[in-house]
JSON list of C-alpha atoms in Angstrom, two decimals:
[
{"chain": "K", "resi": 569, "resn": "MET", "atom": "CA", "xyz": [122.16, 102.17, 128.58]},
{"chain": "K", "resi": 570, "resn": "SER", "atom": "CA", "xyz": [119.40, 104.38, 130.16]},
{"chain": "K", "resi": 571, "resn": "HIS", "atom": "CA", "xyz": [118.73, 106.73, 127.17]},
{"chain": "K", "resi": 572, "resn": "GLN", "atom": "CA", "xyz": [115.03, 106.84, 126.24]},
{"chain": "K", "resi": 573, "resn": "ILE", "atom": "CA", "xyz": [115.71, 105.99, 122.63]},
{"chain": "K", "resi": 574, "resn": "ILE", "atom": "CA", "xyz": [117.53, 102.85, 123.64]},
{"chain": "K", "resi": 575, "resn": "LYS", "atom": "CA", "xyz": [114.74, 101.88, 126.00]},
{"chain": "K", "resi": 576, "resn": "ASP", "atom": "CA", "xyz": [112.21, 102.41, 123.18]},
{"chain": "K", "resi": 577, "resn": "LEU", "atom": "CA", "xyz": [114.22, 100.06, 120.90]},
{"chain": "K", "resi": 578, "resn": "HIS", "atom": "CA", "xyz": [114.51, 97.42, 123.59]},
{"chain": "K", "resi": 579, "resn": "ASN", "atom": "CA", "xyz": [110.83, 97.44, 124.25]},
{"chain": "K", "resi": 580, "resn": "ARG", "atom": "CA", "xyz": [109.98, 97.18, 120.54]},
{"chain": "K", "resi": 581, "resn": "TYR", "atom": "CA", "xyz": [109.62, 93.76, 119.18]},
{"chain": "K", "resi": 582, "resn": "THR", "atom": "CA", "xyz": [107.67, 91.95, 116.50]},
{"chain": "K", "resi": 583, "resn": "ALA", "atom": "CA", "xyz": [104.34, 90.89, 118.01]},
{"chain": "K", "resi": 584, "resn": "LYS", "atom": "CA", "xyz": [103.03, 87.52, 117.10]},
{"chain": "K", "resi": 585, "resn": "LYS", "atom": "CA", "xyz": [99.52, 87.62, 118.67]},
{"chain": "K", "resi": 586, "resn": "TYR", "atom": "CA", "xyz": [97.29, 90.56, 119.18]},
{"chain": "K", "resi": 587, "resn": "ASP", "atom": "CA", "xyz": [94.47, 91.33, 121.65]},
{"chain": "K", "resi": 588, "resn": "SER", "atom": "CA", "xyz": [91.56, 91.96, 119.30]},
{"chain": "K", "resi": 589, "resn": "ALA", "atom": "CA", "xyz": [89.57, 93.64, 122.11]},
{"chain": "K", "resi": 590, "resn": "LYS", "atom": "CA", "xyz": [92.10, 96.45, 122.54]},
{"chain": "K", "resi": 591, "resn": "ARG", "atom": "CA", "xyz": [92.09, 99.45, 120.17]},
{"chain": "K", "resi": 592, "resn": "ILE", "atom": "CA", "xyz": [94.62, 102.26, 119.52]},
{"chain": "K", "resi": 593, "resn": "SER", "atom": "CA", "xyz": [93.18, 105.59, 120.92]},
{"chain": "K", "resi": 594, "resn": "ALA", "atom": "CA", "xyz": [92.13, 108.34, 118.63]},
{"chain": "K", "resi": 595, "resn": "ASP", "atom": "CA", "xyz": [94.84, 110.61, 120.06]},
{"chain": "K", "resi": 596, "resn": "ASP", "atom": "CA", "xyz": [97.55, 108.02, 119.51]},
{"chain": "K", "resi": 597, "resn": "LEU", "atom": "CA", "xyz": [96.33, 107.55, 115.96]},
{"chain": "K", "resi": 598, "resn": "GLU", "atom": "CA", "xyz": [96.69, 111.28, 115.24]},
{"chain": "K", "resi": 599, "resn": "VAL", "atom": "CA", "xyz": [100.32, 111.14, 116.44]},
{"chain": "K", "resi": 600, "resn": "ILE", "atom": "CA", "xyz": [100.90, 108.10, 114.22]},
{"chain": "K", "resi": 601, "resn": "LYS", "atom": "CA", "xyz": [99.49, 109.81, 111.23]},
{"chain": "K", "resi": 602, "resn": "GLU", "atom": "CA", "xyz": [101.57, 112.96, 111.78]},
{"chain": "K", "resi": 603, "resn": "ALA", "atom": "CA", "xyz": [104.68, 110.77, 112.23]},
{"chain": "K", "resi": 604, "resn": "ILE", "atom": "CA", "xyz": [103.89, 109.08, 108.89]},
{"chain": "K", "resi": 605, "resn": "ARG", "atom": "CA", "xyz": [103.53, 112.51, 107.20]},
{"chain": "K", "resi": 606, "resn": "LEU", "atom": "CA", "xyz": [106.73, 113.70, 108.60]},
{"chain": "K", "resi": 607, "resn": "SER", "atom": "CA", "xyz": [108.72, 110.70, 107.50]},
{"chain": "K", "resi": 608, "resn": "ALA", "atom": "CA", "xyz": [111.94, 111.48, 105.45]},
{"chain": "K", "resi": 609, "resn": "SER", "atom": "CA", "xyz": [112.53, 110.52, 101.82]},
{"chain": "K", "resi": 610, "resn": "SER", "atom": "CA", "xyz": [115.22, 111.23, 99.20]},
{"chain": "K", "resi": 611, "resn": "ILE", "atom": "CA", "xyz": [114.84, 114.70, 97.73]},
{"chain": "K", "resi": 612, "resn": "ASN", "atom": "CA", "xyz": [111.59, 115.03, 99.75]},
{"chain": "K", "resi": 613, "resn": "SER", "atom": "CA", "xyz": [110.00, 112.88, 97.01]},
{"chain": "K", "resi": 614, "resn": "GLN", "atom": "CA", "xyz": [107.35, 111.27, 99.25]},
{"chain": "K", "resi": 615, "resn": "PRO", "atom": "CA", "xyz": [106.61, 108.76, 96.41]},
{"chain": "K", "resi": 616, "resn": "TRP", "atom": "CA", "xyz": [104.13, 106.79, 98.55]},
{"chain": "K", "resi": 617, "resn": "LYS", "atom": "CA", "xyz": [100.59, 106.07, 99.61]},
{"chain": "K", "resi": 618, "resn": "PHE", "atom": "CA", "xyz": [99.53, 104.74, 103.00]},
{"chain": "K", "resi": 619, "resn": "VAL", "atom": "CA", "xyz": [96.21, 102.97, 103.73]},
{"chain": "K", "resi": 620, "resn": "LEU", "atom": "CA", "xyz": [95.20, 102.67, 107.24]},
{"chain": "K", "resi": 621, "resn": "VAL", "atom": "CA", "xyz": [92.90, 99.69, 107.73]},
{"chain": "K", "resi": 622, "resn": "GLU", "atom": "CA", "xyz": [90.68, 100.01, 110.82]},
{"chain": "K", "resi": 623, "resn": "SER", "atom": "CA", "xyz": [87.05, 99.16, 109.86]},
{"chain": "K", "resi": 624, "resn": "GLU", "atom": "CA", "xyz": [85.59, 95.65, 109.98]},
{"chain": "K", "resi": 625, "resn": "GLU", "atom": "CA", "xyz": [84.99, 95.91, 106.20]},
{"chain": "K", "resi": 626, "resn": "GLY", "atom": "CA", "xyz": [88.54, 96.95, 105.60]},
{"chain": "K", "resi": 627, "resn": "LYS", "atom": "CA", "xyz": [89.86, 94.21, 107.89]},
{"chain": "K", "resi": 628, "resn": "ASN", "atom": "CA", "xyz": [87.70, 91.57, 106.09]},
{"chain": "K", "resi": 629, "resn": "ARG", "atom": "CA", "xyz": [89.15, 92.79, 102.69]},
{"chain": "K", "resi": 630, "resn": "LEU", "atom": "CA", "xyz": [92.74, 92.57, 104.15]},
{"chain": "K", "resi": 631, "resn": "HIS", "atom": "CA", "xyz": [92.00, 89.15, 105.54]},
{"chain": "K", "resi": 632, "resn": "ASP", "atom": "CA", "xyz": [90.91, 88.04, 102.00]},
{"chain": "K", "resi": 633, "resn": "THR", "atom": "CA", "xyz": [94.21, 89.12, 100.51]},
{"chain": "K", "resi": 634, "resn": "PHE", "atom": "CA", "xyz": [95.84, 86.15, 102.24]},
{"chain": "K", "resi": 635, "resn": "ALA", "atom": "CA", "xyz": [93.84, 83.60, 100.34]},
{"chain": "K", "resi": 636, "resn": "ASN", "atom": "CA", "xyz": [96.74, 82.35, 98.25]},
{"chain": "K", "resi": 637, "resn": "LYS", "atom": "CA", "xyz": [99.84, 82.70, 100.35]},
{"chain": "K", "resi": 638, "resn": "HIS", "atom": "CA", "xyz": [101.39, 83.95, 103.62]},
{"chain": "K", "resi": 639, "resn": "GLN", "atom": "CA", "xyz": [98.57, 82.62, 105.76]},
{"chain": "K", "resi": 640, "resn": "PHE", "atom": "CA", "xyz": [100.79, 82.81, 108.85]},
{"chain": "K", "resi": 641, "resn": "ASN", "atom": "CA", "xyz": [100.12, 86.58, 108.77]},
{"chain": "K", "resi": 642, "resn": "GLN", "atom": "CA", "xyz": [96.46, 86.26, 108.05]},
{"chain": "K", "resi": 643, "resn": "HIS", "atom": "CA", "xyz": [95.28, 86.38, 111.71]},
{"chain": "K", "resi": 644, "resn": "HIS", "atom": "CA", "xyz": [96.72, 89.75, 112.20]},
{"chain": "K", "resi": 645, "resn": "ALA", "atom": "CA", "xyz": [94.36, 91.24, 109.60]},
{"chain": "K", "resi": 646, "resn": "LYS", "atom": "CA", "xyz": [91.44, 90.89, 112.05]},
{"chain": "K", "resi": 647, "resn": "GLU", "atom": "CA", "xyz": [93.16, 90.77, 115.45]},
{"chain": "K", "resi": 648, "resn": "ALA", "atom": "CA", "xyz": [95.45, 93.79, 115.25]},
{"chain": "K", "resi": 649, "resn": "SER", "atom": "CA", "xyz": [93.83, 97.10, 116.11]},
{"chain": "K", "resi": 650, "resn": "HIS", "atom": "CA", "xyz": [94.93, 98.58, 112.82]},
{"chain": "K", "resi": 651, "resn": "THR", "atom": "CA", "xyz": [97.11, 97.55, 109.84]},
{"chain": "K", "resi": 652, "resn": "LEU", "atom": "CA", "xyz": [99.03, 100.05, 107.76]},
{"chain": "K", "resi": 653, "resn": "LEU", "atom": "CA", "xyz": [99.52, 99.29, 104.08]},
{"chain": "K", "resi": 654, "resn": "LEU", "atom": "CA", "xyz": [102.71, 101.00, 102.86]},
{"chain": "K", "resi": 655, "resn": "ALA", "atom": "CA", "xyz": [102.83, 101.46, 99.09]},
{"chain": "K", "resi": 656, "resn": "TYR", "atom": "CA", "xyz": [105.30, 102.95, 96.51]},
{"chain": "K", "resi": 657, "resn": "ASP", "atom": "CA", "xyz": [104.75, 104.69, 93.21]},
{"chain": "K", "resi": 658, "resn": "PRO", "atom": "CA", "xyz": [106.27, 102.48, 90.55]},
{"chain": "K", "resi": 659, "resn": "GLU", "atom": "CA", "xyz": [106.48, 105.46, 88.11]},
{"chain": "K", "resi": 660, "resn": "PHE", "atom": "CA", "xyz": [107.37, 108.62, 89.98]},
{"chain": "K", "resi": 661, "resn": "THR", "atom": "CA", "xyz": [107.57, 111.20, 87.33]},
{"chain": "K", "resi": 662, "resn": "LYS", "atom": "CA", "xyz": [109.02, 114.76, 87.26]},
{"chain": "K", "resi": 663, "resn": "GLU", "atom": "CA", "xyz": [105.47, 116.08, 87.13]},
{"chain": "K", "resi": 664, "resn": "LYS", "atom": "CA", "xyz": [104.69, 114.44, 90.42]},
{"chain": "K", "resi": 665, "resn": "PHE", "atom": "CA", "xyz": [107.94, 115.67, 91.89]},
{"chain": "K", "resi": 666, "resn": "SER", "atom": "CA", "xyz": [106.94, 119.17, 90.82]},
{"chain": "K", "resi": 667, "resn": "LYS", "atom": "CA", "xyz": [103.89, 119.05, 93.11]},
{"chain": "K", "resi": 668, "resn": "ARG", "atom": "CA", "xyz": [106.20, 118.26, 96.07]},
{"chain": "K", "resi": 669, "resn": "VAL", "atom": "CA", "xyz": [108.43, 121.18, 95.19]},
{"chain": "K", "resi": 670, "resn": "ASP", "atom": "CA", "xyz": [105.42, 123.44, 95.14]},
{"chain": "K", "resi": 671, "resn": "VAL", "atom": "CA", "xyz": [104.77, 122.41, 98.66]},
{"chain": "K", "resi": 672, "resn": "GLU", "atom": "CA", "xyz": [108.37, 123.20, 99.50]},
{"chain": "K", "resi": 673, "resn": "VAL", "atom": "CA", "xyz": [107.70, 126.78, 98.34]},
{"chain": "K", "resi": 674, "resn": "SER", "atom": "CA", "xyz": [104.20, 127.24, 99.78]},
{"chain": "K", "resi": 675, "resn": "SER", "atom": "CA", "xyz": [105.41, 126.05, 103.21]},
{"chain": "K", "resi": 676, "resn": "GLY", "atom": "CA", "xyz": [108.17, 128.64, 103.28]},
{"chain": "K", "resi": 677, "resn": "HIS", "atom": "CA", "xyz": [110.91, 125.95, 103.27]},
{"chain": "K", "resi": 678, "resn": "LEU", "atom": "CA", "xyz": [112.11, 126.84, 99.84]},
{"chain": "K", "resi": 679, "resn": "PRO", "atom": "CA", "xyz": [112.41, 130.41, 98.52]},
{"chain": "K", "resi": 680, "resn": "ALA", "atom": "CA", "xyz": [110.27, 130.76, 95.29]},
{"chain": "K", "resi": 681, "resn": "ASP", "atom": "CA", "xyz": [113.26, 132.01, 93.29]},
{"chain": "K", "resi": 682, "resn": "MET", "atom": "CA", "xyz": [115.07, 128.62, 94.11]},
{"chain": "K", "resi": 683, "resn": "ARG", "atom": "CA", "xyz": [112.24, 126.49, 92.80]},
{"chain": "K", "resi": 684, "resn": "ASP", "atom": "CA", "xyz": [113.76, 125.87, 89.35]},
{"chain": "K", "resi": 685, "resn": "ASN", "atom": "CA", "xyz": [117.09, 125.03, 90.89]},
{"chain": "K", "resi": 686, "resn": "PHE", "atom": "CA", "xyz": [115.51, 122.49, 93.24]},
{"chain": "K", "resi": 687, "resn": "MET", "atom": "CA", "xyz": [113.76, 120.71, 90.41]},
{"chain": "K", "resi": 688, "resn": "GLY", "atom": "CA", "xyz": [117.16, 119.67, 89.37]},
{"chain": "K", "resi": 689, "resn": "ALA", "atom": "CA", "xyz": [117.07, 117.30, 92.38]},
{"chain": "K", "resi": 690, "resn": "TYR", "atom": "CA", "xyz": [114.97, 115.00, 90.31]},
{"chain": "K", "resi": 691, "resn": "ALA", "atom": "CA", "xyz": [118.11, 113.74, 88.70]},
{"chain": "K", "resi": 692, "resn": "PHE", "atom": "CA", "xyz": [118.32, 111.34, 91.78]},
{"chain": "K", "resi": 693, "resn": "ALA", "atom": "CA", "xyz": [115.06, 109.74, 90.52]},
{"chain": "K", "resi": 694, "resn": "GLU", "atom": "CA", "xyz": [116.16, 109.85, 86.85]},
{"chain": "K", "resi": 695, "resn": "MET", "atom": "CA", "xyz": [119.33, 107.88, 87.74]},
{"chain": "K", "resi": 696, "resn": "ASN", "atom": "CA", "xyz": [117.01, 105.10, 88.92]},
{"chain": "K", "resi": 697, "resn": "THR", "atom": "CA", "xyz": [114.43, 105.19, 86.16]},
{"chain": "K", "resi": 698, "resn": "ASP", "atom": "CA", "xyz": [114.55, 102.68, 83.36]},
{"chain": "K", "resi": 699, "resn": "GLU", "atom": "CA", "xyz": [113.56, 103.18, 79.71]},
{"chain": "K", "resi": 700, "resn": "ASN", "atom": "CA", "xyz": [109.94, 102.34, 80.54]},
{"chain": "K", "resi": 701, "resn": "GLY", "atom": "CA", "xyz": [109.72, 104.87, 83.29]},
{"chain": "K", "resi": 702, "resn": "TYR", "atom": "CA", "xyz": [109.93, 102.41, 86.14]},
{"chain": "K", "resi": 703, "resn": "ASN", "atom": "CA", "xyz": [111.65, 103.49, 89.25]},
{"chain": "K", "resi": 704, "resn": "GLY", "atom": "CA", "xyz": [109.95, 101.32, 91.78]},
{"chain": "K", "resi": 705, "resn": "SER", "atom": "CA", "xyz": [113.29, 100.02, 93.20]},
{"chain": "K", "resi": 706, "resn": "TRP", "atom": "CA", "xyz": [114.11, 103.53, 94.31]},
{"chain": "K", "resi": 707, "resn": "THR", "atom": "CA", "xyz": [110.68, 104.63, 95.50]},
{"chain": "K", "resi": 708, "resn": "LYS", "atom": "CA", "xyz": [110.28, 101.32, 97.38]},
{"chain": "K", "resi": 709, "resn": "ALA", "atom": "CA", "xyz": [113.40, 102.20, 99.38]},
{"chain": "K", "resi": 710, "resn": "GLN", "atom": "CA", "xyz": [111.74, 105.47, 100.45]},
{"chain": "K", "resi": 711, "resn": "VAL", "atom": "CA", "xyz": [108.86, 103.47, 101.84]},
{"chain": "K", "resi": 712, "resn": "TYR", "atom": "CA", "xyz": [111.25, 101.67, 104.17]},
{"chain": "K", "resi": 713, "resn": "LEU", "atom": "CA", "xyz": [112.42, 104.89, 105.58]},
{"chain": "K", "resi": 714, "resn": "ALA", "atom": "CA", "xyz": [108.91, 105.64, 106.63]},
{"chain": "K", "resi": 715, "resn": "LEU", "atom": "CA", "xyz": [108.43, 102.13, 107.94]},
{"chain": "K", "resi": 716, "resn": "GLY", "atom": "CA", "xyz": [111.41, 102.52, 110.36]},
{"chain": "K", "resi": 717, "resn": "ASN", "atom": "CA", "xyz": [110.11, 105.87, 111.49]},
{"chain": "K", "resi": 718, "resn": "ILE", "atom": "CA", "xyz": [106.69, 104.63, 112.20]},
{"chain": "K", "resi": 719, "resn": "MET", "atom": "CA", "xyz": [107.92, 101.62, 114.12]},
{"chain": "K", "resi": 720, "resn": "HIS", "atom": "CA", "xyz": [110.08, 103.74, 116.49]},
{"chain": "K", "resi": 721, "resn": "THR", "atom": "CA", "xyz": [106.99, 106.09, 116.92]},
{"chain": "K", "resi": 722, "resn": "LEU", "atom": "CA", "xyz": [104.85, 103.07, 117.84]},
{"chain": "K", "resi": 723, "resn": "ALA", "atom": "CA", "xyz": [107.54, 101.93, 120.30]},
{"chain": "K", "resi": 724, "resn": "ARG", "atom": "CA", "xyz": [107.46, 105.31, 121.86]},
{"chain": "K", "resi": 725, "resn": "LEU", "atom": "CA", "xyz": [103.73, 105.10, 122.28]},
{"chain": "K", "resi": 726, "resn": "ASN", "atom": "CA", "xyz": [104.04, 101.50, 123.80]},
{"chain": "K", "resi": 727, "resn": "ILE", "atom": "CA", "xyz": [102.03, 100.16, 120.89]},
{"chain": "K", "resi": 728, "resn": "ALA", "atom": "CA", "xyz": [103.16, 96.79, 119.48]},
{"chain": "K", "resi": 729, "resn": "SER", "atom": "CA", "xyz": [103.76, 96.24, 115.74]},
{"chain": "K", "resi": 730, "resn": "THR", "atom": "CA", "xyz": [104.53, 93.49, 113.26]},
{"chain": "K", "resi": 731, "resn": "PRO", "atom": "CA", "xyz": [106.19, 94.43, 109.93]},
{"chain": "K", "resi": 732, "resn": "MET", "atom": "CA", "xyz": [105.00, 92.12, 107.22]},
{"chain": "K", "resi": 733, "resn": "GLU", "atom": "CA", "xyz": [106.72, 91.49, 103.93]},
{"chain": "K", "resi": 734, "resn": "GLY", "atom": "CA", "xyz": [104.57, 88.24, 103.94]},
{"chain": "K", "resi": 735, "resn": "VAL", "atom": "CA", "xyz": [101.76, 89.81, 102.04]},
{"chain": "K", "resi": 736, "resn": "ASP", "atom": "CA", "xyz": [100.39, 89.31, 98.53]},
{"chain": "K", "resi": 737, "resn": "PRO", "atom": "CA", "xyz": [100.87, 92.50, 96.44]},
{"chain": "K", "resi": 738, "resn": "ASP", "atom": "CA", "xyz": [98.60, 91.21, 93.71]},
{"chain": "K", "resi": 739, "resn": "LEU", "atom": "CA", "xyz": [95.70, 90.61, 95.85]},
{"chain": "K", "resi": 740, "resn": "ILE", "atom": "CA", "xyz": [96.25, 93.71, 97.91]},
{"chain": "K", "resi": 741, "resn": "GLY", "atom": "CA", "xyz": [96.33, 95.73, 94.72]},
{"chain": "K", "resi": 742, "resn": "GLU", "atom": "CA", "xyz": [93.14, 94.12, 93.72]},
{"chain": "K", "resi": 743, "resn": "LYS", "atom": "CA", "xyz": [91.18, 94.53, 96.87]},
{"chain": "K", "resi": 744, "resn": "PHE", "atom": "CA", "xyz": [92.54, 98.03, 97.71]},
{"chain": "K", "resi": 745, "resn": "SER", "atom": "CA", "xyz": [92.84, 99.34, 94.08]},
{"chain": "K", "resi": 746, "resn": "ALA", "atom": "CA", "xyz": [90.73, 102.46, 94.72]},
{"chain": "K", "resi": 747, "resn": "GLU", "atom": "CA", "xyz": [92.71, 103.52, 97.81]},
{"chain": "K", "resi": 748, "resn": "LEU", "atom": "CA", "xyz": [96.13, 102.60, 96.38]},
{"chain": "K", "resi": 749, "resn": "ASP", "atom": "CA", "xyz": [95.59, 104.55, 93.12]},
{"chain": "K", "resi": 750, "resn": "GLY", "atom": "CA", "xyz": [98.30, 102.84, 91.14]},
{"chain": "K", "resi": 751, "resn": "HIS", "atom": "CA", "xyz": [100.69, 102.40, 94.10]},
{"chain": "K", "resi": 752, "resn": "ILE", "atom": "CA", "xyz": [102.14, 98.97, 94.98]},
{"chain": "K", "resi": 753, "resn": "CYS", "atom": "CA", "xyz": [102.04, 97.57, 98.46]},
{"chain": "K", "resi": 754, "resn": "GLU", "atom": "CA", "xyz": [104.67, 94.90, 99.29]},
{"chain": "K", "resi": 755, "resn": "VAL", "atom": "CA", "xyz": [104.91, 95.47, 103.00]},
{"chain": "K", "resi": 756, "resn": "ALA", "atom": "CA", "xyz": [102.39, 96.12, 105.76]},
{"chain": "K", "resi": 757, "resn": "LEU", "atom": "CA", "xyz": [102.58, 96.93, 109.40]},
{"chain": "K", "resi": 758, "resn": "ALA", "atom": "CA", "xyz": [100.14, 95.40, 111.99]},
{"chain": "K", "resi": 759, "resn": "MET", "atom": "CA", "xyz": [99.62, 97.59, 115.00]},
{"chain": "K", "resi": 760, "resn": "GLY", "atom": "CA", "xyz": [98.02, 97.18, 118.45]},
{"chain": "K", "resi": 761, "resn": "TYR", "atom": "CA", "xyz": [98.45, 95.59, 121.74]},
{"chain": "K", "resi": 762, "resn": "PRO", "atom": "CA", "xyz": [99.86, 92.02, 122.38]},
{"chain": "K", "resi": 763, "resn": "LEU", "atom": "CA", "xyz": [97.88, 89.09, 123.81]},
{"chain": "K", "resi": 764, "resn": "GLU", "atom": "CA", "xyz": [100.87, 88.48, 126.11]},
{"chain": "K", "resi": 765, "resn": "GLU", "atom": "CA", "xyz": [99.99, 84.98, 127.41]},
{"chain": "K", "resi": 766, "resn": "GLU", "atom": "CA", "xyz": [99.71, 83.70, 123.73]},
{"chain": "K", "resi": 767, "resn": "ASP", "atom": "CA", "xyz": [102.56, 85.77, 122.18]},
{"chain": "K", "resi": 768, "resn": "TRP", "atom": "CA", "xyz": [105.70, 83.60, 122.31]},
{"chain": "K", "resi": 769, "resn": "ASN", "atom": "CA", "xyz": [107.84, 86.48, 121.25]},
{"chain": "K", "resi": 770, "resn": "HIS", "atom": "CA", "xyz": [106.84, 88.83, 124.06]},
{"chain": "K", "resi": 771, "resn": "GLY", "atom": "CA", "xyz": [109.34, 89.74, 126.69]},
{"chain": "K", "resi": 772, "resn": "LEU", "atom": "CA", "xyz": [112.31, 87.79, 125.18]},
{"chain": "K", "resi": 773, "resn": "PRO", "atom": "CA", "xyz": [115.74, 89.41, 125.25]},
{"chain": "K", "resi": 774, "resn": "LYS", "atom": "CA", "xyz": [117.06, 91.13, 122.07]},
{"chain": "K", "resi": 775, "resn": "ALA", "atom": "CA", "xyz": [119.27, 88.95, 119.79]},
{"chain": "K", "resi": 776, "resn": "ARG", "atom": "CA", "xyz": [121.58, 91.37, 118.02]},
{"chain": "K", "resi": 777, "resn": "LEU", "atom": "CA", "xyz": [125.21, 91.23, 116.91]},
{"chain": "K", "resi": 778, "resn": "ALA", "atom": "CA", "xyz": [127.69, 93.20, 118.97]},
{"chain": "K", "resi": 779, "resn": "VAL", "atom": "CA", "xyz": [128.34, 96.82, 118.03]},
{"chain": "K", "resi": 780, "resn": "GLY", "atom": "CA", "xyz": [132.03, 95.95, 117.23]},
{"chain": "K", "resi": 781, "resn": "ASP", "atom": "CA", "xyz": [130.78, 93.35, 114.65]},
{"chain": "K", "resi": 782, "resn": "ILE", "atom": "CA", "xyz": [128.67, 95.81, 112.68]},
{"chain": "K", "resi": 783, "resn": "ILE", "atom": "CA", "xyz": [130.20, 99.19, 113.10]},
{"chain": "K", "resi": 784, "resn": "THR", "atom": "CA", "xyz": [133.73, 100.31, 112.06]},
{"chain": "K", "resi": 785, "resn": "THR", "atom": "CA", "xyz": [134.90, 103.71, 113.02]},
{"chain": "K", "resi": 786, "resn": "VAL", "atom": "CA", "xyz": [137.57, 105.38, 110.97]}
]
């Protein structure tokens, strides 16, 4: 299939080795940041925080978060051009949602006289909130919507990526506590350019089930 979207998805793969000498350009970073901002979420809740690690100090901090486990991903912390920490809000309250609704109004997307009605959409969060105010299972799902969007954006820019659930949320929470501001990071995304001659996953064909095995049309 020749469609550009399909080409992007064929070209996208999980990089295993990055060229530490190659950096993502400032122009591409602006596109990536805007793509992050425009990511979809249920009821436009945006219950997330993103930390873009690019400085040597930040990379050293991230490297240190692999001290106890998942060392197979540790080298990405310093070799990738950038790493994005994707974090969710474990207690997304109605008051926090209210701030999102205010932006709906100020942007012109939502008429001011419909603000109170739209606040009723918070019921989706309430259905996923326990007696202690925890709704992290729901907000974490929103983070994965953003992750998919970012990965496709990177593929379009011909930038390699490595999604990593092999991270240590506890140490990340400790080392990046100021930046995360109470949010929890359980997935990160390394980004950059592959060191092709040392990346065993580069250039291999896709291994996916057939369309007929996964899609049923009714």
